[in-house]
Short mmCIF file of C-alpha atoms in Angstrom, two decimals:
data_model
loop_
_atom_site.label_atom_id
_atom_site.label_comp_id
_atom_site.label_asym_id
_atom_site.label_seq_id
_atom_site.Cartn_x
_atom_site.Cartn_y
_atom_site.Cartn_z
CA GLN A 849 -129.34 65.88 30.23
CA VAL A 850 -129.87 66.18 33.91
CA GLN A 851 -128.23 68.31 36.60
CA LEU A 852 -127.73 66.89 40.07
CA VAL A 853 -127.17 68.69 43.38
CA GLU A 854 -126.44 66.77 46.56
CA SER A 855 -127.12 68.00 50.09
CA GLY A 856 -127.37 66.69 53.61
CA GLY A 857 -123.73 65.82 54.40
CA GLY A 858 -122.10 66.70 57.71
CA LEU A 859 -120.15 65.62 60.71
CA VAL A 860 -121.70 63.01 62.93
CA GLN A 861 -120.59 60.55 65.59
CA ALA A 862 -120.42 56.83 65.01
CA GLY A 863 -123.78 55.19 65.36
CA GLU A 864 -125.72 58.29 64.26
CA SER A 865 -127.71 58.84 61.05
CA LEU A 866 -127.73 61.20 58.13
CA ARG A 867 -130.00 61.53 55.10
CA LEU A 868 -128.46 62.70 51.92
CA SER A 869 -130.64 64.17 49.14
CA CYS A 870 -129.87 64.61 45.47
CA ALA A 871 -132.13 67.01 43.58
CA ALA A 872 -132.35 66.67 39.76
CA SER A 873 -133.37 69.07 37.07
CA GLY A 874 -133.33 69.33 33.35
CA ASP A 875 -134.94 66.09 32.10
CA THR A 876 -137.62 63.58 32.88
CA PHE A 877 -136.47 62.16 36.24
CA ARG A 878 -138.33 58.91 36.12
CA ARG A 879 -136.32 57.86 32.99
CA TYR A 880 -133.13 57.72 35.04
CA VAL A 881 -131.41 55.06 37.09
CA LEU A 882 -129.89 56.81 40.12
CA GLY A 883 -126.86 55.77 42.07
CA TRP A 884 -124.83 56.92 45.03
CA PHE A 885 -121.06 56.52 45.11
CA ARG A 886 -118.43 57.67 47.57
CA GLN A 887 -114.77 58.46 47.55
CA ALA A 888 -112.57 58.55 50.66
CA PRO A 889 -109.21 60.31 50.65
CA GLY A 890 -106.61 58.23 48.86
CA LYS A 891 -109.14 55.67 47.73
CA GLU A 892 -110.99 54.95 44.51
CA ARG A 893 -114.57 55.89 44.13
CA GLU A 894 -116.85 53.05 45.17
CA PHE A 895 -120.43 52.03 44.65
CA VAL A 896 -122.78 52.57 47.56
CA ALA A 897 -126.42 52.08 46.27
CA ALA A 898 -128.59 52.32 43.27
CA ILE A 899 -132.29 52.55 42.52
CA GLY A 900 -133.81 51.53 39.22
CA ARG A 901 -136.63 53.17 37.27
CA GLY A 902 -139.15 50.80 38.90
CA GLY A 903 -137.75 51.25 42.38
CA HIS A 904 -135.61 48.14 42.67
CA THR A 905 -132.72 48.82 44.96
CA TYR A 906 -129.13 47.58 45.13
CA PHE A 907 -126.51 48.02 47.78
CA ALA A 908 -122.84 47.44 48.45
CA ASP A 909 -122.19 44.75 51.01
CA SER A 910 -120.56 47.27 53.22
CA VAL A 911 -123.73 49.27 53.68
CA LYS A 912 -126.39 46.56 53.35
CA GLY A 913 -128.73 46.67 56.28
CA ARG A 914 -127.65 50.16 57.38
CA PHE A 915 -128.37 52.27 54.30
CA THR A 916 -131.56 52.68 52.23
CA ILE A 917 -132.14 54.41 48.94
CA SER A 918 -135.39 55.85 47.70
CA ARG A 919 -136.66 58.11 45.04
CA ASP A 920 -139.51 60.64 44.79
CA ASN A 921 -140.29 61.16 41.12
CA ALA A 922 -142.72 63.96 41.94
CA LYS A 923 -139.93 65.86 43.66
CA ASN A 924 -137.16 64.83 41.26
CA THR A 925 -135.13 63.70 44.25
CA VAL A 926 -133.23 60.64 45.34
CA TYR A 927 -132.40 60.03 48.92
CA LEU A 928 -129.76 57.99 50.79
CA GLN A 929 -130.71 57.27 54.39
CA MET A 930 -127.61 56.30 56.32
CA ASN A 931 -128.07 54.69 59.73
CA SER A 932 -125.52 53.21 62.19
CA LEU A 933 -122.78 55.25 60.57
CA LYS A 934 -119.15 54.07 61.01
CA PRO A 935 -115.90 56.00 60.69
CA GLU A 936 -115.16 54.00 57.55
CA ASP A 937 -118.22 55.59 55.94
CA THR A 938 -116.38 58.92 55.90
CA ALA A 939 -116.14 60.06 52.27
CA VAL A 940 -117.48 62.50 49.68
CA TYR A 941 -120.82 61.14 48.52
CA HIS A 942 -121.82 61.68 44.95
CA CYS A 943 -125.12 60.95 43.26
CA ALA A 944 -125.13 59.81 39.62
CA ALA A 945 -127.76 59.36 36.96
CA ASP A 946 -128.11 57.63 33.60
CA SER A 947 -131.01 56.90 31.37
CA ARG A 948 -129.56 54.03 29.37
CA ILE A 949 -127.76 51.99 31.97
CA ILE A 950 -128.54 48.30 32.22
CA THR A 951 -128.90 46.43 35.52
CA SER A 952 -125.61 44.66 35.41
CA SER A 953 -123.80 48.05 35.18
CA TYR A 954 -125.47 49.71 38.17
CA PHE A 955 -122.35 49.14 40.25
CA GLN A 956 -119.94 50.72 37.81
CA ASP A 957 -119.28 54.44 38.06
CA SER A 958 -118.12 54.57 34.40
CA ALA A 959 -121.70 53.61 33.38
CA TYR A 960 -123.18 56.83 34.63
CA ASP A 961 -123.12 60.00 32.49
CA PHE A 962 -124.28 62.58 34.99
CA TRP A 963 -122.80 63.40 38.33
CA GLY A 964 -123.34 65.80 41.18
CA GLN A 965 -120.54 67.76 42.83
CA GLY A 966 -120.64 65.68 46.05
CA THR A 967 -121.33 66.24 49.68
CA GLN A 968 -118.85 65.52 52.54
CA VAL A 969 -119.81 63.00 55.22
CA THR A 970 -117.53 62.68 58.16
CA VAL A 971 -118.09 60.11 60.94
CA SER A 972 -116.06 60.50 64.03
CA SER A 973 -115.31 57.61 66.41
#
């Protein structure tokens, strides 16, 4: 089992940047695939990005070219660097982890067993 705690959210203006962090504890971090999902008010939770055990990265089309995901296995932390933020990026951002997930399921929130509590990102226009 792994416990996840997100940080780094806040209120920014359109065009600015934020870096989210997700610190993990409780199990061997490098065994896990890590994902970021977001949920805006009144909308379903959606995939944002994922990083595999070997460092391969995957992004939703809506954030490709603006967001990057990285992991530091020595610090048990995954990061989401968000640049050129838009008002439509406003949401609660959650990190997720799973040790058994397969590549084709990286985009599915139901495939992840462990979740953080979320951090609010608000982008004003």
